[in-house]
Every structure is written in C-alpha cells, then in structure tokens.
C-alpha cells in the first residue's frame, strides 16, 4: 500500500532532514488584521513550543489572493514584532512557493490520486458531498479544478485538547479540491506540504480548523509524510456568539497595547497570571508556567471578546 512507501517528495526534503522533537508554527492568513482570536493561537503555539524546548516558526498563508485584505499582512507582522514573538527561522510566504505545490500535485497525479474536475458550483448545487462525477472521465488538467481521491474509511486522530476526532472523508465530504479552477492552490494542500517541508511536528491552532484535520492527515498519508500532533484551541467568541473574525468585525489589535493584550490572552487560555512587563519577559514567564491541562477542553471559550 501507498502508506508504507518512502515520502514521495524526497526531492523537496529539507537538507539533511534531521527532524527535531518539536517544531511548532503560527500560520496566519492575511485575510484581515490580527485580532484577539489569532493572538490566542500565536501565543499558545509559541508557549507550547518553547515549553518543550522546541522551535517556533511563522508562515504567512497567502495563496488565496482574492481574500487577501490590504494591509493585513503588515499588521500581523507588526503585531508579532510588538509582542516580541520572534520566530526561530525566516518567515515564509506561501505565494512564493506555488511551484512546490504544483510539483506535489504532479506527484499525486503520477500515482493516480488526483483528477481534473469540470463541475461548476452551479452543477454541485447545495450538495456538500462530492459524488465523484468527474473521477473516471480522464479530463485534461488545464483550467480545471483538481481533486484528490478519498476512500470509504474512518480517519481518526487524538487531539491533545479535543480528544478523539474522526471522519469518513468519502461519506462526509467526497473527493476534495486541491487546486481551484482559477488556479488558486487550496489551503489543505499548501498547509500539508509546508508543515512537512518546514519539519513541523506539532500543530496548535483554533478549533475552527478541527474538521479540516482528517483531510490533511489523508493527504499527508498519501504523500508519505510523518503524522503530526494536533492541539485545537477553544475559540474566542464575541457577544453575538460568533467566533472572532474579520467578517464579524473583530477589533484589530493595537500593537501599543501588547503587554495588556498578552496578559488577557494568557488569562483567556486559563494560564497562571503573568505580571505586566516587556512582552519578552512576560513570554518567558508564560513559558515557564505553561500548562495545557488548564486550557478548557472545549470548542468555545466562555465569556465575550472583541
Ligand atoms: N491559515 C489558517 C488560518 O489563518 C491557519 C492554518 C493552520 O494553522 O493550519 O486560519
């Protein structure tokens, strides 16, 4: 079976490929300015990595060009600087790496795991489960969406906070899109390729991405990439019961308030108090006290945030 094969992307491997025990990351999409919800992810992923003597990397996920919000990338990077959340390697930008994702699609094509799909949104209608209409049509790849084949089997993983999570991709979703008809590389593919190439071992992110994880595990299995550890954090909600997001007009963080915001973020994660100081010092204290058992094991945090 495919899964026992060596990684298909040997040519893309990092030099030496000496995988470390813990490499974490923060992977914001510049679809809006940094808000309190994304700060929770940045702080938790940083503290979790540092508390385990790991590395912490930053990757800007900017493949979905139409959704990029002007100025948000600068705001996110400016905030990371103000919070003194310094990554252990140069920040990478996915828009510079499109050729890599194309190579991986070719590799999946070579093993018969992807196909071109000519179905339009209109043809698919409200049906969220793709029936595999184009699976055996052998359509040419140019100007078509590219889908990856899934199987009728349960994929499960043990989340560090959310417990066992499972999905049958065939029954719940169907073959899913890796590249859109307009040429845009889907998040699912880019995230899996870059987590692998950056040597990521631990993913800490918001629980809104919990349901994406089985797709990513499936892709990683097809490509022979190692399995990752996942921790999906409870989400900060606004007073309307919605998760903080640009669409819900979540407030852009003010970098000048970094110490106060950092204290609030650690409080929201139910971590022991830290004294107001320079963010660097506060982070050192937060790392020394970091305890994931204290983070609520649920999808939504209690209380309201802006
Ligand atoms: N770029 C994604 C987001 O901002 C996060 C991806 C991830 O952490 O896997 O929602």
PDB file of N, CA and C and ligand atoms in Angstrom, residues 25-31 38 41 59-62 94 187 191 195 203-206 208-209 212 216 230 232 243, ligand 1:
ATOM      1  N   UNK A  25       4.404  26.048  14.854  1.00  0.00           N
ATOM      2  CA  UNK A  25       4.276  27.177  13.922  1.00  0.00           C
ATOM      3  C   UNK A  25       2.998  27.963  14.179  1.00  0.00           C
ATOM      4  N   UNK A  26       3.025  29.200  13.694  1.00  0.00           N
ATOM      5  CA  UNK A  26       1.836  30.052  13.633  1.00  0.00           C
ATOM      6  C   UNK A  26       1.676  30.381  12.158  1.00  0.00           C
ATOM      7  N   UNK A  27       0.478  30.124  11.610  1.00  0.00           N
ATOM      8  CA  UNK A  27       0.313  30.216  10.154  1.00  0.00           C
ATOM      9  C   UNK A  27      -0.871  31.110   9.788  1.00  0.00           C
ATOM     10  N   UNK A  28      -0.755  32.413  10.037  1.00  0.00           N
ATOM     11  CA  UNK A  28      -1.903  33.291   9.776  1.00  0.00           C
ATOM     12  C   UNK A  28      -2.164  33.510   8.282  1.00  0.00           C
ATOM     13  N   UNK A  29      -3.440  33.680   7.958  1.00  0.00           N
ATOM     14  CA  UNK A  29      -3.821  34.084   6.601  1.00  0.00           C
ATOM     15  C   UNK A  29      -4.070  35.585   6.641  1.00  0.00           C
ATOM     16  N   UNK A  30      -3.511  36.346   5.729  1.00  0.00           N
ATOM     17  CA  UNK A  30      -3.710  37.805   5.782  1.00  0.00           C
ATOM     18  C   UNK A  30      -5.063  38.219   5.189  1.00  0.00           C
ATOM     19  N   UNK A  31      -6.126  37.617   5.721  1.00  0.00           N
ATOM     20  CA  UNK A  31      -7.470  37.937   5.238  1.00  0.00           C
ATOM     21  C   UNK A  31      -8.121  38.999   6.120  1.00  0.00           C
ATOM     22  N   UNK A  38      -6.726  35.362  16.897  1.00  0.00           N
ATOM     23  CA  UNK A  38      -5.462  34.896  16.301  1.00  0.00           C
ATOM     24  C   UNK A  38      -4.304  35.083  17.274  1.00  0.00           C
ATOM     25  N   UNK A  41      -3.922  31.977  19.310  1.00  0.00           N
ATOM     26  CA  UNK A  41      -3.208  30.912  18.588  1.00  0.00           C
ATOM     27  C   UNK A  41      -1.711  31.187  18.549  1.00  0.00           C
ATOM     28  N   UNK A  59       4.527  31.262   9.280  1.00  0.00           N
ATOM     29  CA  UNK A  59       4.305  31.089   7.840  1.00  0.00           C
ATOM     30  C   UNK A  59       3.063  31.883   7.456  1.00  0.00           C
ATOM     31  N   UNK A  60       3.191  32.733   6.472  1.00  0.00           N
ATOM     32  CA  UNK A  60       2.041  33.528   6.036  1.00  0.00           C
ATOM     33  C   UNK A  60       1.326  32.761   4.924  1.00  0.00           C
ATOM     34  N   UNK A  61       0.053  32.460   5.152  1.00  0.00           N
ATOM     35  CA  UNK A  61      -0.708  31.618   4.211  1.00  0.00           C
ATOM     36  C   UNK A  61      -1.516  32.525   3.284  1.00  0.00           C
ATOM     37  N   UNK A  62      -0.847  32.920   2.214  1.00  0.00           N
ATOM     38  CA  UNK A  62      -1.405  33.946   1.332  1.00  0.00           C
ATOM     39  C   UNK A  62      -1.622  33.444  -0.093  1.00  0.00           C
ATOM     40  N   UNK A  94       3.550  31.736   1.443  1.00  0.00           N
ATOM     41  CA  UNK A  94       3.133  30.669   0.521  1.00  0.00           C
ATOM     42  C   UNK A  94       3.021  31.146  -0.921  1.00  0.00           C
ATOM     43  N   UNK A 187      -5.917  25.736   0.547  1.00  0.00           N
ATOM     44  CA  UNK A 187      -5.266  25.712   1.855  1.00  0.00           C
ATOM     45  C   UNK A 187      -4.857  24.297   2.286  1.00  0.00           C
ATOM     46  N   UNK A 191      -0.956  23.712   3.271  1.00  0.00           N
ATOM     47  CA  UNK A 191      -0.642  23.534   4.694  1.00  0.00           C
ATOM     48  C   UNK A 191       0.104  22.211   4.919  1.00  0.00           C
ATOM     49  N   UNK A 195       3.893  22.208   6.185  1.00  0.00           N
ATOM     50  CA  UNK A 195       4.162  21.612   7.500  1.00  0.00           C
ATOM     51  C   UNK A 195       5.266  20.566   7.343  1.00  0.00           C
ATOM     52  N   UNK A 203       1.058  20.871  15.696  1.00  0.00           N
ATOM     53  CA  UNK A 203       0.165  21.918  15.209  1.00  0.00           C
ATOM     54  C   UNK A 203      -0.712  22.371  16.374  1.00  0.00           C
ATOM     55  N   UNK A 204      -0.664  23.671  16.656  1.00  0.00           N
ATOM     56  CA  UNK A 204      -1.531  24.277  17.676  1.00  0.00           C
ATOM     57  C   UNK A 204      -2.299  25.377  16.956  1.00  0.00           C
ATOM     58  N   UNK A 205      -3.634  25.259  16.887  1.00  0.00           N
ATOM     59  CA  UNK A 205      -4.428  26.242  16.137  1.00  0.00           C
ATOM     60  C   UNK A 205      -5.855  26.235  16.653  1.00  0.00           C
ATOM     61  N   UNK A 206      -6.687  27.091  16.080  1.00  0.00           N
ATOM     62  CA  UNK A 206      -8.057  27.240  16.567  1.00  0.00           C
ATOM     63  C   UNK A 206      -8.930  26.042  16.224  1.00  0.00           C
ATOM     64  N   UNK A 208     -11.710  25.979  15.027  1.00  0.00           N
ATOM     65  CA  UNK A 208     -12.460  26.107  13.766  1.00  0.00           C
ATOM     66  C   UNK A 208     -11.821  25.251  12.667  1.00  0.00           C
ATOM     67  N   UNK A 209     -10.587  24.818  12.875  1.00  0.00           N
ATOM     68  CA  UNK A 209      -9.899  24.021  11.857  1.00  0.00           C
ATOM     69  C   UNK A 209      -9.906  22.517  12.176  1.00  0.00           C
ATOM     70  N   UNK A 212     -10.922  20.162   9.470  1.00  0.00           N
ATOM     71  CA  UNK A 212     -10.032  20.099   8.293  1.00  0.00           C
ATOM     72  C   UNK A 212      -8.946  19.040   8.484  1.00  0.00           C
ATOM     73  N   UNK A 216      -6.200  16.731   5.983  1.00  0.00           N
ATOM     74  CA  UNK A 216      -4.749  16.964   5.983  1.00  0.00           C
ATOM     75  C   UNK A 216      -4.000  15.679   6.331  1.00  0.00           C
ATOM     76  N   UNK A 230      -1.670  17.214  17.126  1.00  0.00           N
ATOM     77  CA  UNK A 230      -2.608  18.337  16.971  1.00  0.00           C
ATOM     78  C   UNK A 230      -3.180  18.784  18.308  1.00  0.00           C
ATOM     79  N   UNK A 232      -6.162  21.641  19.162  1.00  0.00           N
ATOM     80  CA  UNK A 232      -7.090  22.660  18.663  1.00  0.00           C
ATOM     81  C   UNK A 232      -7.663  23.445  19.841  1.00  0.00           C
ATOM     82  N   UNK A 243     -17.516  33.368  16.372  1.00  0.00           N
ATOM     83  CA  UNK A 243     -16.068  33.391  16.592  1.00  0.00           C
ATOM     84  C   UNK A 243     -15.500  34.691  16.039  1.00  0.00           C
TER      85      UNK A 243
HETATM   86  N1  LIG B   1      -4.003  29.994   7.779  1.00  0.00           N
HETATM   87  C1  LIG B   1      -5.005  29.400   8.615  1.00  0.00           C
HETATM   88  C2  LIG B   1      -5.826  30.493   9.261  1.00  0.00           C
HETATM   89  O1  LIG B   1      -5.366  31.615   9.383  1.00  0.00           O
HETATM   90  C3  LIG B   1      -4.433  28.551   9.712  1.00  0.00           C
HETATM   91  C4  LIG B   1      -3.810  27.335   9.188  1.00  0.00           C
HETATM   92  C5  LIG B   1      -3.326  26.354  10.224  1.00  0.00           C
HETATM   93  O2  LIG B   1      -2.970  26.745  11.330  1.00  0.00           O
HETATM   94  O3  LIG B   1      -3.308  25.186   9.884  1.00  0.00           O
HETATM   95  O4  LIG B   1      -6.948  30.230   9.657  1.00  0.00           O
END
